[in-house]
Amino acid sequence: MAQEDVFKKIVSHCKEYGFVFPSSEIYDGLGAVYDYAQNGVELKNNIKQYWWQSMVLLHDNIVGIDSAIFMHPTVWKASGHVDAFNDPLIDNRDSKKRYRADVLIEDAIAKYEEKIAKEIAKAQKKFGDSFDEAQFRATNARVLENQQKRDALHERFAAAMNASDLDELKQIILDEEIVCPISGTRNWTDVRQFNLMFKTEVGSTAEGSSTIYLRPETAQGIFVNYLNVQKTGRMKIPFGIAQIGKAFRNEIVARQFIFRMREFEQMEMQFFVKPGTELEWFEQWKNTRMAWHQALGFGAENYRFHDHEKLAHYANAASDVEFRMPFGFKEVEGIHSRTNFDLSQHAKYSGKKIEYFDPELNERYTPYVIETSIGVDRMFLSVMCHSYQEEALENGETRVVLKLPAALAPTKLAVMPLVKKDGLPEKAREIIDDLKFHFNCKYDEKDSIGKRYRRQDAVGTPFCVTVDHDTLTDGCVTLRDRDTMEQTRVKISDLRSLIEDKVSITSLLKKIK
Ligand code: GAP
């Protein structure tokens, strides 16, 4: 099945099985805004818990905060977001559609890469086991030509982005003969900068209102609280502050479902270090974060780092953790060495001294910062994309199963009476009443057992138990495993110990290498 079709199926699965709904759907939705449904919110909460605990539980030098979304407007002047948090946009005069100029050029670069990949796939098929990819890349004329075009375009693009040269971006679009996907024409406007922050007013007009912004990142809430936390928590450098919260960006191009939203959630941690040690910490955090991702068991081959060529205005090193989505390797998390830019800027704009007194060195300095910043929604999407599977069964049927890591699954155990009578529902509820204090259980009595199993497979429930007539006399139930579909007879009194460890966040945390 084409990857595009797989992605479409995942999107509709999210809606059909109560994971993600379009926002305000009865009014035809709102672009790039989504609501998490009954199963989605559980999965999302589990992802957040996994991240939170990996930060504040596993590190005794990391604490959490929850700062307000609204902040003093000068915060965004100091951070550089008012002046520099822009995307270059371009309009097509015929279709009246608006695009990100950088994305149009990146797509053009990707087309050269696709052409190269196609040549390689063709040759691989032709030559089979004797195929030597490195040699083919170095000698095939068509591959060499496309590689040379790709590299030249990439170099020109990176230079234009680094210099924020909008005329050059437009010239690249014209030279590459990039057309609007809707109108098919090259009738482009000039490229302009577009600030991504949402503005609103605080206070009524009568008492004088002022413009404030919806935060485009949660990080600034940490920076402005650095002194408060350091002093009240008596934190010693190196130490970190973690936060999970909403962020807002007026994205020009909203694409790929919850991958790029206008309202989304971030899990960010700012780690304050001694100046000069930041690049060592940067490497360390890259490894720690990659280990966190890989503990989910999705396969190391599905992750890669992508080092930034164009650094944000605050960074001296930056790398993304990319995950293989059905639409290619995409950024899920950013790890940034933010220097002392933010703290220095806030010191300058607020007039307050924001420093650290290092008792070992007996000196004051402005700490440097390593940031790890991951989007909850992108993480959610990567988990869904990897877990969604269509399996051909021996009886010729196909089952749709979400092979979610058990610790992230919305429901851990579904308890099902074989029939809706003879005291079996009461027994099933008794089991739930006992286990619900330890993990999320659901009761399900509608339809045949087979259909109920399928329903639980589709929402990723790792375990089901069936209560039958024998249960009433032998105190045993049938425990079914989602992935293997194996069924075993177990004692009710053993259920908790059999399941709890496998579905706990702790079990996942222990897998982080
Ligand atoms: N504080 C640094 C910062 O915000 P970023 O690379 O702009 O860095 C960090 O964002 C992460 O936030 C991204 O890796 C992505 O997972 C998530 N993110 C950013 N914009 C997003 C959007 N429009 N929709 C969903 N997630 C987004």
Coordinates of C-alpha atoms and ligand atoms in Angstrom, one line a residue:
M1 CA 0.0 0.0 0.0
A2 CA 1.3 3.5 -0.9
Q3 CA 2.5 5.4 2.2
E4 CA 0.1 8.2 1.4
D5 CA -2.8 5.7 1.7
V6 CA -1.5 4.4 4.9
F7 CA -1.4 7.9 6.3
K8 CA -5.0 8.5 5.2
K9 CA -6.1 5.4 7.0
I10 CA -4.3 6.4 10.2
V11 CA -6.1 9.8 10.1
S12 CA -9.5 8.2 9.6
H13 CA -8.7 5.6 12.3
C14 CA -7.9 8.4 14.7
K15 CA -11.4 9.8 14.2
E16 CA -13.4 6.5 14.0
Y17 CA -11.9 5.1 17.2
G18 CA -12.0 8.3 19.3
F19 CA -8.4 9.5 19.2
V20 CA -8.5 12.8 17.4
F21 CA -11.4 14.9 16.1
P22 CA -11.3 18.0 13.9
S23 CA -12.0 21.0 16.1
S24 CA -15.5 22.5 15.9
E25 CA -16.4 19.8 13.4
I26 CA -20.1 20.6 13.3
Y27 CA -19.0 24.0 11.9
D28 CA -16.8 22.3 9.3
G29 CA -13.7 22.5 11.5
L30 CA -11.0 25.1 12.0
G31 CA -7.8 24.8 10.0
A32 CA -4.9 23.1 11.8
V33 CA -6.8 22.8 15.1
Y34 CA -7.8 19.4 16.5
D35 CA -9.4 18.0 19.6
Y36 CA -8.2 14.9 21.4
A37 CA -11.0 12.4 22.0
Q38 CA -11.7 9.8 24.7
N39 CA -8.9 7.5 23.7
G40 CA -6.6 10.2 22.4
V41 CA -6.5 12.1 25.6
E42 CA -5.4 9.0 27.5
L43 CA -2.6 8.2 25.1
K44 CA -1.5 11.8 25.1
N45 CA -1.5 11.9 28.9
N46 CA 0.6 8.8 29.0
I47 CA 3.1 10.3 26.6
K48 CA 3.3 13.3 28.8
Q49 CA 3.7 11.2 31.9
Y50 CA 6.5 9.2 30.2
W51 CA 8.3 12.4 29.4
W52 CA 7.7 14.1 32.7
Q53 CA 8.9 11.2 34.8
S54 CA 11.9 10.7 32.6
M55 CA 12.9 14.3 33.4
V56 CA 11.9 15.0 37.0
L57 CA 11.8 11.5 38.4
L58 CA 15.0 10.2 36.9
H59 CA 17.1 13.3 37.4
D60 CA 17.4 14.8 40.9
N61 CA 18.7 18.0 39.4
I62 CA 15.6 18.6 37.2
V63 CA 12.4 20.2 38.6
G64 CA 9.1 21.1 36.9
I65 CA 7.0 24.3 36.6
D66 CA 3.7 25.2 35.0
S67 CA 3.9 28.9 33.8
A68 CA 1.1 31.0 32.4
I69 CA 0.4 31.2 28.7
F70 CA 0.0 34.9 28.9
M71 CA 3.3 36.7 29.6
H72 CA 4.4 40.3 29.7
P73 CA 4.7 41.5 26.1
T74 CA 8.3 42.6 26.6
V75 CA 9.3 38.9 27.1
W76 CA 8.8 38.5 23.3
K77 CA 10.7 41.6 22.4
A78 CA 13.6 40.4 24.6
S79 CA 13.5 36.8 23.2
G80 CA 13.6 38.1 19.7
H81 CA 10.3 36.6 18.7
V82 CA 8.7 40.0 17.8
D83 CA 11.4 40.8 15.3
A84 CA 12.6 37.4 14.1
F85 CA 10.0 34.7 14.6
N86 CA 9.0 34.8 10.9
D87 CA 8.4 32.5 8.0
P88 CA 9.0 33.6 4.4
L89 CA 5.7 33.5 2.6
I90 CA 4.8 33.8 -1.1
D91 CA 1.4 34.0 -2.8
N92 CA 0.4 32.6 -6.2
R93 CA -1.6 35.3 -7.9
D94 CA -3.8 32.9 -9.9
S95 CA -4.9 30.5 -7.2
K96 CA -4.7 33.1 -4.5
K97 CA -3.0 30.4 -2.4
R98 CA -0.3 31.2 0.1
Y99 CA 2.8 29.1 0.6
R100 CA 6.0 29.0 2.7
A101 CA 8.8 29.9 0.2
D102 CA 11.2 27.7 2.1
V103 CA 8.9 24.7 2.0
L104 CA 8.4 25.1 -1.8
I105 CA 12.2 24.9 -2.2
E106 CA 12.6 22.1 0.2
D107 CA 10.0 20.1 -1.8
A108 CA 12.0 20.8 -4.9
I109 CA 15.1 19.5 -3.2
A110 CA 13.2 16.4 -2.1
K111 CA 12.1 15.8 -5.8
Y112 CA 15.8 15.4 -6.8
E113 CA 16.3 13.0 -3.9
E114 CA 13.2 11.0 -5.0
K115 CA 14.6 10.8 -8.6
I116 CA 17.9 9.4 -7.2
A117 CA 16.1 7.0 -5.0
K118 CA 14.0 5.7 -8.0
E119 CA 17.1 5.1 -10.1
I120 CA 18.7 3.2 -7.2
A121 CA 15.5 1.1 -6.6
K122 CA 15.4 0.3 -10.3
A123 CA 19.0 -0.8 -10.5
Q124 CA 18.6 -2.8 -7.2
K125 CA 15.8 -4.7 -8.8
K126 CA 17.7 -5.4 -12.0
F127 CA 21.0 -6.5 -10.4
G128 CA 19.7 -8.1 -7.2
D129 CA 22.2 -9.3 -4.6
S130 CA 25.2 -8.2 -6.7
F131 CA 24.1 -4.5 -6.6
D132 CA 26.7 -2.2 -5.2
E133 CA 24.8 1.1 -4.2
A134 CA 27.9 3.1 -3.4
Q135 CA 29.5 2.3 -6.8
F136 CA 26.2 3.0 -8.6
R137 CA 25.9 6.4 -6.9
A138 CA 29.5 7.2 -7.9
T139 CA 29.1 6.2 -11.6
N140 CA 25.6 6.4 -12.9
A141 CA 25.2 9.5 -15.0
R142 CA 21.6 10.2 -14.1
V143 CA 22.2 9.9 -10.4
L144 CA 25.3 12.1 -10.6
E145 CA 23.4 14.7 -12.5
N146 CA 20.5 14.8 -10.1
Q147 CA 22.9 14.8 -7.1
Q148 CA 24.8 17.7 -8.5
K149 CA 21.6 19.7 -9.1
R150 CA 20.3 18.8 -5.6
D151 CA 23.5 19.9 -3.9
A152 CA 23.7 23.1 -5.8
L153 CA 20.1 24.0 -5.0
H154 CA 20.6 23.0 -1.4
E155 CA 23.7 25.2 -1.0
R156 CA 22.0 28.2 -2.7
F157 CA 18.9 27.7 -0.5
A158 CA 20.9 27.5 2.8
A159 CA 22.8 30.7 1.9
A160 CA 19.6 32.6 1.1
M161 CA 18.0 31.4 4.4
N162 CA 21.0 32.3 6.5
A163 CA 21.1 35.7 5.0
S164 CA 17.3 36.1 5.2
D165 CA 17.6 37.1 1.5
L166 CA 13.9 37.1 0.4
D167 CA 14.7 38.3 -3.2
E168 CA 17.0 35.3 -3.6
L169 CA 14.4 32.9 -2.3
K170 CA 12.0 34.2 -5.0
Q171 CA 14.7 33.9 -7.6
I172 CA 15.3 30.3 -6.6
I173 CA 11.6 29.5 -7.0
L174 CA 11.6 31.1 -10.5
D175 CA 14.9 29.5 -11.6
E176 CA 13.7 26.1 -10.4
E177 CA 10.4 26.7 -12.3
I178 CA 8.4 25.8 -9.3
V179 CA 4.7 25.9 -10.1
C180 CA 1.7 26.4 -7.7
P181 CA 0.2 22.9 -7.2
I182 CA -3.4 24.4 -7.5
S183 CA -3.1 26.7 -10.5
G184 CA -0.1 25.2 -12.1
T185 CA 1.3 28.6 -12.9
R186 CA 4.5 30.5 -11.9
N187 CA 2.7 33.8 -11.3
W188 CA 4.3 34.5 -7.9
T189 CA 4.3 37.6 -5.7
D190 CA 7.4 38.7 -3.9
V191 CA 8.5 36.8 -0.8
R192 CA 7.5 38.5 2.5
Q193 CA 8.2 37.8 6.1
F194 CA 5.2 36.8 8.2
N195 CA 5.3 36.8 12.0
L196 CA 3.9 33.6 13.5
M197 CA 2.7 34.9 16.8
F198 CA -1.0 35.3 17.6
K199 CA -1.8 38.7 19.2
T200 CA -4.7 39.5 21.5
E201 CA -5.7 42.3 23.8
V202 CA -5.6 42.3 27.6
G203 CA -7.8 44.6 29.6
S204 CA -10.9 46.5 28.5
T205 CA -10.6 49.5 26.2
A206 CA -12.0 51.8 29.0
E207 CA -9.1 51.1 31.3
G208 CA -6.6 51.0 28.4
S209 CA -5.8 47.7 26.8
S210 CA -2.4 46.4 25.6
T211 CA -1.4 43.9 23.0
I212 CA -0.1 40.6 24.3
Y213 CA 0.8 37.4 22.6
L214 CA -0.1 33.7 22.9
R215 CA 3.2 32.1 23.6
P216 CA 4.8 30.5 20.6
E217 CA 7.0 28.3 22.8
T218 CA 6.9 27.3 26.5
A219 CA 10.6 28.0 27.0
Q220 CA 10.3 31.7 27.9
G221 CA 8.1 30.8 30.9
I222 CA 11.1 28.9 32.2
F223 CA 13.7 31.6 31.5
V224 CA 11.7 34.3 33.3
N225 CA 11.4 32.0 36.3
Y226 CA 15.0 30.9 36.3
L227 CA 15.9 33.1 39.3
N228 CA 12.8 32.1 41.3
V229 CA 13.4 28.4 40.8
Q230 CA 17.1 28.5 41.4
K231 CA 16.7 30.4 44.6
T232 CA 13.7 28.8 46.1
G233 CA 14.8 25.3 45.0
R234 CA 18.4 26.0 46.0
M235 CA 19.4 24.5 42.7
K236 CA 23.1 24.1 41.8
I237 CA 24.4 24.3 38.3
P238 CA 24.0 22.1 36.3
F239 CA 20.3 21.9 36.8
G240 CA 17.2 21.8 34.6
I241 CA 13.6 23.1 34.6
A242 CA 10.9 21.1 32.8
Q243 CA 7.5 22.2 31.6
I244 CA 4.6 20.9 29.5
G245 CA 2.1 23.3 28.0
K246 CA 0.3 24.8 25.1
A247 CA 2.0 26.9 22.5
F248 CA 0.5 28.7 19.5
R249 CA 1.8 29.6 16.1
N250 CA -0.1 31.1 13.2
E251 CA 1.3 28.5 10.7
I252 CA 0.9 29.6 7.1
V253 CA 0.8 26.1 5.7
A254 CA -1.1 23.7 7.9
R255 CA -0.3 20.2 6.6
Q256 CA -0.3 16.5 7.6
F257 CA -3.0 16.4 10.3
I258 CA -1.6 17.0 13.8
F259 CA 2.0 17.3 12.5
R260 CA 1.7 21.1 12.1
M261 CA -1.0 22.7 14.2
R262 CA -1.8 26.3 15.2
E263 CA -2.5 25.3 18.8
F264 CA -0.2 22.5 20.0
E265 CA 1.6 21.3 23.1
Q266 CA 5.3 21.2 23.9
M267 CA 7.4 19.4 26.5
E268 CA 10.4 21.5 27.0
M269 CA 13.4 21.3 29.4
Q270 CA 16.0 24.0 29.8
F271 CA 19.2 22.8 31.3
F272 CA 21.4 25.5 32.8
V273 CA 25.2 24.8 32.6
K274 CA 28.5 26.5 33.1
P275 CA 29.7 28.6 30.1
G276 CA 32.1 26.6 28.0
T277 CA 30.6 23.2 28.9
E278 CA 27.5 23.6 26.8
L279 CA 28.6 21.6 23.8
E280 CA 29.5 18.6 26.0
W281 CA 26.0 18.8 27.6
F282 CA 24.5 19.2 24.1
E283 CA 26.0 15.9 23.0
Q284 CA 24.9 14.3 26.3
W285 CA 21.3 15.5 25.9
K286 CA 21.2 14.3 22.3
N287 CA 22.1 10.8 23.5
T288 CA 19.7 10.9 26.5
R289 CA 16.8 12.0 24.3
M290 CA 17.5 9.5 21.6
A291 CA 17.5 6.7 24.3
W292 CA 14.1 8.0 25.5
H293 CA 12.7 7.6 22.0
Q294 CA 14.3 4.2 21.4
A295 CA 13.0 2.8 24.6
L296 CA 9.6 2.7 23.0
G297 CA 10.9 -0.2 20.8
F298 CA 10.0 1.2 17.4
G299 CA 13.4 0.3 16.0
A300 CA 16.6 2.4 15.9
E301 CA 16.4 2.5 12.1
N302 CA 13.3 4.7 12.3
Y303 CA 15.2 7.6 14.0
R304 CA 17.9 9.9 12.9
F305 CA 19.5 13.2 13.9
H306 CA 19.4 16.1 11.6
D307 CA 21.9 18.9 12.4
H308 CA 20.6 22.4 11.6
E309 CA 22.4 24.4 8.9
K310 CA 20.4 27.6 9.6
L311 CA 20.6 28.1 13.4
A312 CA 17.8 30.0 15.2
H313 CA 18.7 33.5 16.4
Y314 CA 19.5 32.1 19.9
A315 CA 21.5 28.9 19.1
N316 CA 25.2 27.9 18.7
A317 CA 24.3 24.3 17.9
A318 CA 21.0 22.5 17.1
S319 CA 19.9 19.0 16.1
D320 CA 16.5 17.5 15.4
V321 CA 15.4 14.0 16.3
E322 CA 13.6 12.8 13.2
F323 CA 11.2 9.9 13.0
R324 CA 10.2 7.9 9.9
M325 CA 6.6 8.9 9.4
P326 CA 4.6 7.6 6.4
F327 CA 5.5 10.9 4.7
G328 CA 9.2 10.6 5.3
F329 CA 11.7 11.4 8.1
K330 CA 10.3 14.3 10.0
E331 CA 11.3 16.4 13.1
V332 CA 9.7 15.3 16.3
E333 CA 12.1 17.0 18.8
G334 CA 14.7 19.8 18.7
I335 CA 17.8 19.9 20.9
H336 CA 19.3 23.3 21.0
S337 CA 22.3 24.9 22.6
R338 CA 20.8 28.3 23.3
T339 CA 23.9 29.9 24.7
N340 CA 23.2 32.6 27.4
F341 CA 21.1 34.5 24.8
D342 CA 17.7 34.3 26.6
L343 CA 18.9 35.0 30.1
S344 CA 21.1 37.9 29.0
Q345 CA 18.3 39.4 26.9
H346 CA 15.8 39.2 29.9
A347 CA 18.5 40.8 32.1
K348 CA 18.9 43.6 29.6
Y349 CA 15.1 44.2 29.1
S350 CA 14.0 43.8 32.7
G351 CA 17.0 45.6 34.3
K352 CA 17.3 42.7 36.7
K353 CA 20.6 40.8 37.3
I354 CA 20.0 37.2 36.1
E355 CA 23.1 35.3 37.1
Y356 CA 24.4 32.4 39.1
F357 CA 26.9 32.5 41.9
D358 CA 29.1 29.5 41.5
P359 CA 30.4 28.6 45.0
E360 CA 33.1 26.3 43.7
L361 CA 34.6 28.9 41.4
N362 CA 33.6 31.8 43.7
E363 CA 32.4 33.7 40.6
R364 CA 29.2 34.9 39.0
Y365 CA 28.2 34.1 35.5
T366 CA 25.1 34.0 33.2
P367 CA 24.4 30.3 32.7
Y368 CA 24.4 28.7 29.2
V369 CA 21.4 26.6 28.3
I370 CA 20.8 23.3 26.5
E371 CA 17.1 22.9 25.6
T372 CA 15.2 19.8 24.7
S373 CA 11.9 20.6 23.0
I374 CA 9.5 18.0 21.8
G375 CA 6.0 18.4 20.5
V376 CA 3.4 16.2 22.3
D377 CA 1.2 16.1 19.2
R378 CA 4.1 15.0 16.9
M379 CA 5.1 12.4 19.3
F380 CA 1.5 11.2 19.4
L381 CA 1.4 11.1 15.6
S382 CA 4.7 9.1 15.5
V383 CA 3.3 6.6 18.0
M384 CA 0.1 6.2 16.0
C385 CA 1.9 5.8 12.7
H386 CA 4.3 3.2 14.0
S387 CA 1.6 1.3 15.9
Y388 CA -1.1 1.1 13.2
Q389 CA -1.0 -2.3 11.5
E390 CA -3.1 -4.3 9.2
E391 CA -2.5 -8.0 9.8
A392 CA -3.5 -10.8 7.5
L393 CA -4.9 -13.7 9.7
E394 CA -4.7 -17.4 9.0
N395 CA -8.5 -17.5 8.4
G396 CA -8.2 -15.0 5.6
E397 CA -9.5 -12.1 7.5
T398 CA -7.6 -8.8 8.2
R399 CA -7.3 -7.4 11.6
V400 CA -6.5 -3.7 12.3
V401 CA -4.4 -3.5 15.4
L402 CA -2.7 -0.6 17.2
K403 CA 0.4 -2.2 18.6
L404 CA 0.9 0.7 21.1
P405 CA 3.6 0.3 23.7
A406 CA 1.5 -1.1 26.6
A407 CA 2.5 1.7 28.9
L408 CA 1.1 4.2 26.5
A409 CA -2.2 2.4 25.6
P410 CA -5.4 4.3 26.7
T411 CA -6.9 1.1 28.2
K412 CA -4.7 -1.6 29.7
L413 CA -7.3 -4.2 30.3
A414 CA -10.8 -4.9 28.8
V415 CA -12.9 -7.2 30.9
M416 CA -15.7 -9.0 29.1
P417 CA -18.4 -11.3 30.3
L418 CA -19.0 -14.1 27.8
V419 CA -22.7 -13.6 28.0
K420 CA -24.8 -10.8 29.5
K421 CA -26.4 -13.1 32.1
D422 CA -25.9 -15.8 34.7
G423 CA -23.9 -13.5 37.0
L424 CA -21.0 -13.1 34.5
P425 CA -21.4 -9.3 34.1
E426 CA -21.4 -8.9 37.9
K427 CA -18.2 -11.0 38.1
A428 CA -16.6 -8.9 35.4
R429 CA -17.4 -5.7 37.2
E430 CA -16.0 -7.1 40.4
I431 CA -12.7 -7.7 38.7
I432 CA -12.7 -4.2 37.4
D433 CA -13.6 -2.7 40.8
D434 CA -10.5 -4.5 42.2
L435 CA -8.1 -3.6 39.4
K436 CA -9.2 -0.1 38.5
F437 CA -7.0 1.4 41.2
H438 CA -3.9 0.1 39.6
F439 CA -4.5 0.6 35.8
N440 CA -7.1 1.7 33.3
C441 CA -9.8 -1.0 32.8
K442 CA -12.8 -1.0 30.6
Y443 CA -15.9 -3.1 30.7
D444 CA -17.3 -4.4 27.3
E445 CA -20.3 -6.7 26.9
K446 CA -21.7 -5.8 23.5
D447 CA -21.4 -8.1 20.4
S448 CA -19.6 -11.4 20.1
I449 CA -16.3 -12.0 21.9
G450 CA -14.5 -12.0 18.5
K451 CA -15.9 -8.5 17.7
R452 CA -15.0 -7.3 21.1
Y453 CA -11.4 -8.4 20.7
R454 CA -11.2 -6.6 17.3
R455 CA -12.6 -3.5 18.9
Q456 CA -10.0 -3.6 21.6
D457 CA -7.2 -4.4 19.1
A458 CA -8.2 -1.3 17.2
V459 CA -7.7 1.0 20.2
G460 CA -4.5 -0.8 21.3
T461 CA -5.7 -2.5 24.5
P462 CA -2.8 -4.8 25.3
F463 CA -4.9 -7.3 27.4
C464 CA -8.4 -8.6 27.5
V465 CA -10.0 -11.1 29.9
T466 CA -13.1 -13.1 29.3
V467 CA -15.3 -14.2 32.2
D468 CA -17.1 -17.4 31.5
H469 CA -19.3 -19.8 33.4
D470 CA -16.3 -21.7 34.8
T471 CA -15.0 -18.5 36.3
L472 CA -17.7 -18.6 38.9
T473 CA -16.5 -21.9 40.2
D474 CA -12.7 -22.0 39.4
G475 CA -11.9 -18.3 39.9
C476 CA -10.0 -18.3 36.6
V477 CA -10.4 -16.1 33.4
T478 CA -9.1 -16.3 29.9
L479 CA -6.3 -13.7 29.4
R480 CA -5.7 -12.7 25.8
D481 CA -2.6 -10.9 24.5
R482 CA -3.2 -8.3 21.9
D483 CA 0.0 -8.9 19.9
T484 CA 0.2 -12.7 19.9
M485 CA -3.5 -13.2 20.2
E486 CA -2.5 -16.1 22.6
Q487 CA -5.1 -17.0 25.2
T488 CA -4.2 -18.5 28.6
R489 CA -6.2 -19.5 31.6
V490 CA -5.1 -17.6 34.7
K491 CA -6.3 -17.0 38.2
I492 CA -8.2 -13.8 38.9
S493 CA -6.0 -13.2 41.9
D494 CA -2.9 -13.3 39.6
L495 CA -4.2 -10.7 37.1
R496 CA -2.7 -7.7 38.8
S497 CA 0.8 -9.1 39.0
L498 CA 0.6 -10.5 35.5
I499 CA -0.4 -7.1 34.0
E500 CA 0.6 -4.2 36.2
D501 CA 4.4 -4.3 35.5
K502 CA 4.0 -4.6 31.8
V503 CA 1.6 -1.6 31.4
S504 CA 3.3 0.7 33.8
I505 CA 5.3 3.9 32.8
T506 CA 7.9 2.6 35.2
S507 CA 8.6 -0.4 33.0
L508 CA 9.1 2.0 30.1
L509 CA 11.4 4.2 32.1
K510 CA 13.5 1.2 33.0
K511 CA 14.1 0.5 29.3
I512 CA 15.9 3.8 28.8
K513 CA 19.5 2.9 28.1
Ligands
GAP1 N1 11.6 26.2 22.3 C1 12.2 25.8 21.1 C2 11.2 25.5 20.1 O1 10.0 25.8 20.2 P1 10.8 24.4 17.7 O2 11.8 23.5 16.9 O3 10.2 25.6 17.1 O4 11.7 24.8 19.0 C3 10.0 22.4 19.1 O5 9.7 23.5 18.3 C4 9.1 21.2 18.8 O6 7.7 21.7 18.9 C5 9.2 20.7 17.4 O7 10.2 19.7 17.3 C6 7.8 20.0 17.2 O8 7.8 18.8 17.8 C7 6.9 21.0 18.0 N2 6.2 21.9 17.1 C8 6.7 23.1 16.6 N3 5.7 23.7 15.9 C9 4.7 22.9 15.8 C10 3.4 22.9 15.2 N4 3.0 24.0 14.5 N5 2.5 21.9 15.4 C11 2.9 20.8 16.2 N6 4.1 20.7 16.8 C12 5.0 21.7 16.6

